[in-house]
Coordinates of C-alpha atoms in Angstrom, one line a residue:
M1 CA 138.2 68.7 170.3
G2 CA 141.6 69.3 169.0
F3 CA 144.0 71.0 166.6
Q4 CA 143.9 67.8 164.5
W5 CA 141.6 65.2 163.1
G6 CA 139.7 63.3 165.8
F7 CA 141.1 59.9 164.9
R8 CA 138.9 56.9 165.5
P9 CA 140.8 53.6 164.8
D10 CA 137.7 51.7 163.7
S11 CA 137.6 52.4 160.0
G12 CA 139.6 51.9 156.9
G13 CA 141.8 54.3 155.0
E14 CA 139.7 56.3 152.5
A15 CA 136.5 55.9 154.5
L16 CA 138.3 57.0 157.7
L17 CA 139.6 60.1 156.1
M18 CA 136.2 61.1 154.8
R19 CA 134.5 60.5 158.2
L20 CA 137.3 62.0 160.3
S21 CA 136.4 65.4 158.7
T22 CA 133.3 65.5 160.9
R23 CA 135.2 65.3 164.2
R24 CA 137.3 68.4 164.5
I25 CA 137.0 71.4 166.6
I26 CA 140.1 73.6 166.3
T27 CA 140.9 70.8 163.9
A28 CA 142.2 70.3 160.4
T29 CA 140.6 67.8 158.2
L30 CA 140.1 66.6 154.7
G31 CA 136.5 67.9 154.6
V32 CA 135.1 71.3 155.3
A33 CA 132.5 73.7 153.9
L34 CA 130.9 77.0 154.6
L35 CA 127.3 77.6 155.4
A36 CA 125.3 79.5 152.8
G37 CA 125.5 83.2 153.6
P38 CA 127.1 86.1 151.9
A39 CA 127.8 85.6 148.2
V40 CA 130.3 83.0 147.3
A41 CA 132.3 83.1 144.1
T42 CA 131.7 80.7 141.3
A43 CA 133.2 77.3 141.5
S44 CA 135.8 77.7 138.8
A45 CA 139.2 76.6 139.8
A46 CA 141.7 77.4 137.1
P47 CA 145.4 76.9 138.1
D48 CA 148.0 79.5 137.9
A49 CA 148.8 80.2 134.3
S50 CA 152.5 79.6 135.1
A51 CA 151.8 76.1 136.3
A52 CA 148.9 74.8 134.2
R53 CA 150.7 71.6 133.2
S54 CA 149.7 68.0 133.8
D55 CA 151.6 64.8 134.2
S56 CA 150.9 61.1 134.5
G57 CA 151.3 61.2 138.3
R58 CA 148.3 63.5 139.0
N59 CA 144.7 63.8 137.9
D60 CA 144.2 67.5 137.1
A61 CA 140.6 67.0 136.0
A62 CA 139.7 65.4 139.3
L63 CA 141.5 68.1 141.2
R64 CA 139.6 70.8 139.5
Q65 CA 136.3 69.0 139.9
A66 CA 136.9 68.4 143.6
M67 CA 137.6 72.1 144.1
S68 CA 134.5 73.0 142.2
D69 CA 132.5 70.6 144.3
M70 CA 133.8 72.2 147.5
V71 CA 132.9 75.7 146.4
A72 CA 129.5 74.6 145.2
G73 CA 128.9 73.0 148.6
G74 CA 129.6 76.4 150.3
V75 CA 133.3 76.5 151.1
A76 CA 134.5 80.1 151.3
G77 CA 137.9 79.5 149.7
V78 CA 140.4 76.8 148.9
Q79 CA 144.1 76.8 147.9
V80 CA 145.8 73.8 146.5
R81 CA 149.5 73.3 145.5
V82 CA 151.2 70.2 144.1
H83 CA 154.9 70.2 143.8
D84 CA 156.9 67.6 141.9
D85 CA 160.0 67.3 139.6
Q86 CA 158.3 69.5 137.0
G87 CA 157.6 72.4 139.4
D88 CA 154.4 73.6 141.0
W89 CA 150.7 73.2 140.0
A90 CA 148.8 75.8 142.1
A91 CA 145.1 76.7 142.0
S92 CA 142.5 78.4 144.1
A93 CA 138.7 78.6 144.1
G94 CA 136.0 80.5 146.0
V95 CA 136.7 83.9 147.5
R96 CA 139.4 85.4 149.7
E97 CA 136.7 87.1 151.9
L98 CA 133.0 86.5 152.2
G99 CA 131.0 89.2 150.4
G100 CA 133.9 89.8 148.0
D101 CA 134.7 88.6 144.6
R102 CA 138.5 88.1 144.7
R103 CA 139.8 84.6 144.5
P104 CA 142.1 83.4 147.3
P105 CA 145.7 84.1 146.4
T106 CA 147.7 80.9 145.9
D107 CA 150.4 82.3 148.0
G108 CA 148.1 83.4 150.8
R109 CA 149.1 82.8 154.4
F110 CA 146.9 80.7 156.7
R111 CA 147.0 79.0 160.1
I112 CA 148.2 75.5 159.7
G113 CA 147.0 74.0 163.0
S114 CA 148.3 70.6 163.8
V115 CA 150.8 70.5 160.9
T116 CA 152.7 72.5 163.5
K117 CA 153.2 69.1 165.3
T118 CA 155.5 67.8 162.5
F119 CA 157.8 70.8 162.9
V120 CA 157.9 70.4 166.7
A121 CA 158.6 66.6 166.4
T122 CA 161.4 67.4 164.0
V123 CA 163.1 69.7 166.5
V124 CA 162.8 67.1 169.3
L125 CA 164.3 64.4 167.0
Q126 CA 167.2 66.8 166.2
L127 CA 167.8 67.1 169.9
V128 CA 167.8 63.3 170.0
S129 CA 170.4 63.3 167.3
E130 CA 172.5 65.7 169.3
G131 CA 172.3 63.4 172.4
R132 CA 170.4 65.9 174.4
V133 CA 167.1 64.0 174.5
G134 CA 166.4 60.3 174.7
L135 CA 163.3 59.0 172.9
D136 CA 162.7 56.3 175.5
T137 CA 163.7 58.5 178.5
P138 CA 160.8 59.4 180.9
V139 CA 159.5 63.0 180.5
D140 CA 160.3 63.5 184.3
R141 CA 163.9 63.6 183.3
Y142 CA 163.4 66.9 181.5
L143 CA 160.2 68.2 183.1
P144 CA 160.1 66.8 186.7
G145 CA 156.6 66.7 188.2
L146 CA 154.8 68.1 185.2
L147 CA 152.9 64.9 184.4
P148 CA 151.2 62.6 186.9
A149 CA 152.8 59.6 185.3
G150 CA 155.9 61.4 184.1
D151 CA 158.2 58.7 185.4
R152 CA 156.7 56.2 183.0
T153 CA 155.7 58.4 180.1
T154 CA 158.5 58.6 177.6
V155 CA 159.3 61.2 175.0
R156 CA 158.4 58.7 172.3
M157 CA 154.9 58.2 173.9
I158 CA 154.4 62.0 173.8
L159 CA 155.4 62.3 170.1
Q160 CA 153.3 59.2 169.1
H161 CA 150.1 60.0 171.2
T162 CA 150.4 56.9 173.4
S163 CA 150.8 58.8 176.6
G164 CA 147.2 58.5 177.7
L165 CA 147.0 62.2 178.4
Y166 CA 143.6 63.9 178.0
S167 CA 143.5 66.4 175.3
Y168 CA 143.1 69.9 176.9
S169 CA 141.6 71.2 173.7
D170 CA 138.4 69.2 174.3
D171 CA 137.7 71.7 177.1
L172 CA 138.1 74.9 175.0
P173 CA 134.8 76.7 174.0
I174 CA 134.6 75.2 170.5
G175 CA 131.5 73.4 169.2
E176 CA 131.1 70.1 167.4
G177 CA 133.7 70.2 164.6
A178 CA 136.7 72.5 164.1
T179 CA 134.4 74.8 162.1
Q180 CA 132.2 75.8 165.0
I181 CA 132.6 78.0 168.0
K182 CA 130.6 78.6 171.2
P183 CA 129.7 82.1 172.4
E184 CA 132.4 81.7 175.1
F185 CA 135.0 81.5 172.4
L186 CA 134.5 85.2 171.6
R187 CA 135.4 86.1 175.2
V188 CA 138.6 84.1 175.2
R189 CA 139.8 84.4 171.6
F190 CA 142.4 87.1 172.4
R191 CA 143.4 85.7 175.8
H192 CA 146.9 84.4 176.5
F193 CA 147.2 80.8 177.6
D194 CA 150.4 79.6 179.3
P195 CA 151.5 76.1 178.2
E196 CA 151.6 75.0 181.8
Q197 CA 148.0 76.1 182.1
L198 CA 147.0 74.0 179.1
V199 CA 148.8 71.0 180.5
G200 CA 147.1 71.6 183.8
M201 CA 143.7 71.4 182.1
A202 CA 144.6 67.9 180.9
T203 CA 146.3 66.6 184.0
A204 CA 143.2 67.6 186.1
K205 CA 141.6 64.7 184.3
P206 CA 142.5 61.0 184.8
L207 CA 144.8 59.3 182.3
L208 CA 142.8 57.7 179.5
F209 CA 145.0 54.6 179.8
E210 CA 148.3 53.4 181.1
P211 CA 151.1 55.2 179.2
G212 CA 152.3 53.2 176.2
S213 CA 149.4 50.7 176.3
Q214 CA 147.1 52.3 173.7
W215 CA 146.8 55.2 171.2
S216 CA 144.7 58.4 171.5
Y217 CA 145.4 61.7 169.8
S218 CA 145.9 64.4 172.3
D219 CA 147.0 68.0 171.8
T220 CA 148.4 68.0 175.3
N221 CA 151.3 65.8 174.1
Y222 CA 152.7 68.6 171.9
I223 CA 152.3 71.3 174.5
V224 CA 154.5 69.0 176.6
A225 CA 156.9 68.6 173.7
G226 CA 157.2 72.4 173.4
L227 CA 158.0 72.7 177.1
L228 CA 160.5 69.9 176.7
I229 CA 162.3 71.8 173.9
K230 CA 162.5 74.9 176.2
A231 CA 163.7 72.8 179.1
V232 CA 166.5 71.3 177.1
T233 CA 167.6 74.3 175.0
G234 CA 166.7 77.2 177.3
R235 CA 164.8 78.7 174.4
A236 CA 161.1 78.7 173.4
W237 CA 160.0 76.0 171.0
G238 CA 159.1 78.7 168.4
T239 CA 162.6 80.1 168.6
E240 CA 164.0 76.6 168.0
V241 CA 161.6 75.9 165.1
T242 CA 162.6 79.2 163.5
G243 CA 166.3 78.7 163.9
R244 CA 166.4 75.0 163.0
I245 CA 163.8 74.8 160.3
I246 CA 162.2 78.0 159.0
R247 CA 165.4 80.0 158.4
P248 CA 167.5 77.1 157.1
L249 CA 164.9 76.1 154.6
G250 CA 164.1 79.7 153.6
L251 CA 160.4 79.4 154.5
H252 CA 159.7 83.1 154.1
G253 CA 156.0 82.8 154.5
T254 CA 156.2 80.7 157.7
S255 CA 156.1 82.0 161.2
V256 CA 155.5 81.1 164.9
P257 CA 153.2 84.0 166.0
G258 CA 153.3 83.6 169.8
D259 CA 150.6 85.9 171.1
D260 CA 150.2 88.0 167.9
P261 CA 146.6 87.7 166.7
T262 CA 147.1 89.0 163.2
L263 CA 147.7 87.1 160.0
P264 CA 150.5 88.5 157.7
W265 CA 149.6 89.7 154.2
P266 CA 148.7 88.2 151.7
N267 CA 146.2 86.1 153.6
V268 CA 142.7 84.6 153.4
R269 CA 140.0 85.3 155.9
G270 CA 138.9 82.4 158.1
Y271 CA 135.4 81.8 159.4
A272 CA 133.6 79.7 162.0
Q273 CA 130.0 79.0 162.6
L274 CA 128.2 80.5 165.6
D275 CA 124.4 79.8 165.9
G276 CA 124.1 79.3 162.2
A277 CA 126.0 82.4 161.2
A278 CA 129.5 82.8 159.7
V279 CA 131.8 84.7 162.1
D280 CA 135.2 86.0 161.0
V281 CA 137.8 84.4 163.3
T282 CA 140.9 85.3 161.3
E283 CA 142.3 87.1 164.3
L284 CA 142.8 85.2 167.5
N285 CA 145.5 84.6 170.1
P286 CA 147.3 81.4 168.9
S287 CA 148.7 80.6 172.3
M288 CA 145.5 78.5 172.8
A289 CA 147.2 76.1 170.3
G290 CA 150.9 76.7 171.1
A291 CA 153.2 73.9 170.1
A292 CA 150.1 71.8 169.2
G293 CA 148.9 74.0 166.4
S294 CA 149.7 77.7 166.3
M295 CA 152.0 78.2 163.2
I296 CA 151.3 80.2 160.1
S297 CA 152.5 79.2 156.6
T298 CA 151.8 79.0 152.9
T299 CA 151.1 76.0 150.6
A300 CA 154.6 76.4 149.0
D301 CA 156.4 76.5 152.3
V302 CA 154.5 73.5 153.8
N303 CA 155.3 71.5 150.6
R304 CA 159.0 72.6 150.8
F305 CA 159.1 71.5 154.5
F306 CA 157.7 68.0 153.9
G307 CA 159.8 67.5 150.8
A308 CA 162.9 68.4 152.6
L309 CA 162.0 66.3 155.7
L310 CA 161.2 63.1 153.8
G311 CA 163.5 63.6 150.9
G312 CA 166.6 64.5 152.9
T313 CA 167.1 67.8 151.0
K314 CA 169.9 69.9 152.4
T315 CA 169.1 73.1 154.1
L316 CA 170.9 76.4 153.6
Q317 CA 173.2 75.2 156.3
G318 CA 174.2 72.2 154.2
R319 CA 172.6 69.4 156.1
A320 CA 169.3 67.5 156.1
L321 CA 166.6 68.3 158.7
L322 CA 167.0 64.8 160.2
A323 CA 169.8 62.3 160.2
P324 CA 168.8 58.9 158.8
A325 CA 168.5 57.3 162.2
Q326 CA 166.1 60.0 163.5
L327 CA 164.1 60.0 160.2
A328 CA 163.7 56.2 160.6
E329 CA 162.4 56.8 164.2
M330 CA 159.9 59.3 162.9
R331 CA 158.7 56.8 160.4
R332 CA 158.3 53.9 162.9
T333 CA 154.6 53.7 163.0
R334 CA 151.8 52.0 164.8
P335 CA 148.5 51.2 163.1
V336 CA 145.5 53.3 164.2
A337 CA 143.1 52.2 161.5
E338 CA 143.1 50.1 158.3
G339 CA 145.5 51.9 156.0
V340 CA 146.4 54.6 158.5
D341 CA 149.5 54.5 160.7
F342 CA 151.0 57.1 163.0
G343 CA 154.7 57.7 163.6
L344 CA 156.4 60.5 165.6
G345 CA 154.6 63.7 164.6
I346 CA 153.6 62.3 161.2
L347 CA 151.1 59.8 159.8
R348 CA 151.1 57.5 156.8
I349 CA 148.1 56.6 154.7
T350 CA 147.7 54.5 151.5
T351 CA 146.0 56.1 148.5
P352 CA 143.5 54.1 146.3
C353 CA 146.3 53.7 143.7
G354 CA 148.5 52.1 146.4
T355 CA 150.9 55.0 146.9
A356 CA 151.9 55.5 150.6
I357 CA 151.9 59.2 151.5
W358 CA 153.2 60.8 154.7
G359 CA 152.1 64.1 156.3
H360 CA 149.7 65.6 158.7
T361 CA 146.5 67.6 158.9
G362 CA 145.8 70.7 161.0
G363 CA 143.5 73.5 161.8
I364 CA 142.2 76.2 164.0
P365 CA 138.9 78.0 163.8
G366 CA 138.5 79.2 160.3
Y367 CA 141.3 77.2 158.7
A368 CA 141.9 73.6 157.8
T369 CA 145.1 72.2 156.3
T370 CA 146.0 68.9 154.7
A371 CA 149.7 68.3 153.7
F372 CA 151.2 65.1 152.4
T373 CA 154.3 63.9 150.5
T374 CA 155.5 60.7 148.9
A375 CA 158.0 58.7 150.9
D376 CA 160.9 59.9 148.7
G377 CA 159.9 63.5 149.1
R378 CA 159.5 64.0 145.4
R379 CA 155.8 65.0 145.3
Q380 CA 153.9 67.1 147.9
T381 CA 150.4 68.4 148.1
T382 CA 149.1 71.0 150.5
I383 CA 145.4 72.0 150.7
S384 CA 144.2 74.9 152.7
V385 CA 140.5 75.5 153.2
T386 CA 138.8 78.6 154.8
T387 CA 135.4 77.6 156.0
N388 CA 133.0 77.0 158.8
K389 CA 131.1 73.8 158.0
N390 CA 132.0 70.2 157.3
P391 CA 130.8 68.9 153.9
Q392 CA 129.8 65.3 153.6
S393 CA 130.9 64.8 150.0
G394 CA 134.5 63.9 150.6
S395 CA 135.6 66.3 147.9
E396 CA 138.8 67.3 149.8
T397 CA 139.7 63.7 150.2
R398 CA 139.3 63.1 146.5
M399 CA 141.4 66.2 145.9
L400 CA 144.2 64.8 147.9
F401 CA 144.1 61.4 146.3
A402 CA 143.9 62.9 142.8
S403 CA 147.1 64.8 143.4
F404 CA 149.0 61.5 144.0
C405 CA 147.0 59.2 141.6
P406 CA 146.8 59.5 137.8

């Protein structure tokens, strides 16, 4: 289980994305749906009136059809926002809350899960640029004794998931898929988890492989990255993300909640499946995800972040998020499947029309997020789904690809 897709490097690009959506537990994916239950709104998915334009780089009809398919399949709600040189195209479908009839607000806040990892990796790379962290320096240099193989596990391995660390999130009380929970989850959903405790859950298990020799997605890596940021700066990772990214970019709908279980307004309710019933899991203690997946944001803010990161947009402080050398390091990838490559806190996939897009997915019970941008940072798409069941139709994958392919 994890605050991510459960990547399996044995399938090709589009097929992989569709199948990965069945392997998430506090996970984000490109495929989710809600079990039939309380009334769900009709499948209409009209975009904001202020943004109802089309252009040759996007298939609006396919976007709307995919949204309709998701709602028809039982998804509680979905928000989609595409940003390009012409502005924003934003739409929502389904309902904000089960049993209601209001559509999800297109500016609604949601938990972004593992998209958090790209923010955290950006801060670590900023510290590399400042000469305070070395990518190929062992983690023991900054966090002595934390990891059993910390003397041969480098910062790069942590950011790229080649450390061999077991993913602690596989031991949390979440069922098969990010959209399901076990009864034990209700007893721990408001409990505080120290990051050292989460790392300890992982290091109690043997390494999956010798550090650097293979690739395996592990949420533990980014709990370690959060601790590294604190060790180097003297401040919590969330404080650094806020000061270095959120405020400079003016991401007013984005926050690092710490132990706060609430979701700021406007928001959309999130659900998970327990014994065949939809349970409202909007409120939970995000410390169970920490630097691996606890942040809150909006579709507009996530798009702005990825556009600035890849496009080199200057922040309010007059500089890009990453210097060219560190952005190049982030984009140094290793293949994990046909058409899917993983960098430092970011992944690259190739769409059916041949466009390479960069981004991440993320989720936590009740919420699944998909966020990608073109390599030049000129077009971004963020999809947020509130749901508790994985659909098999691949409609969310089609939605993503339609936003980048005419």
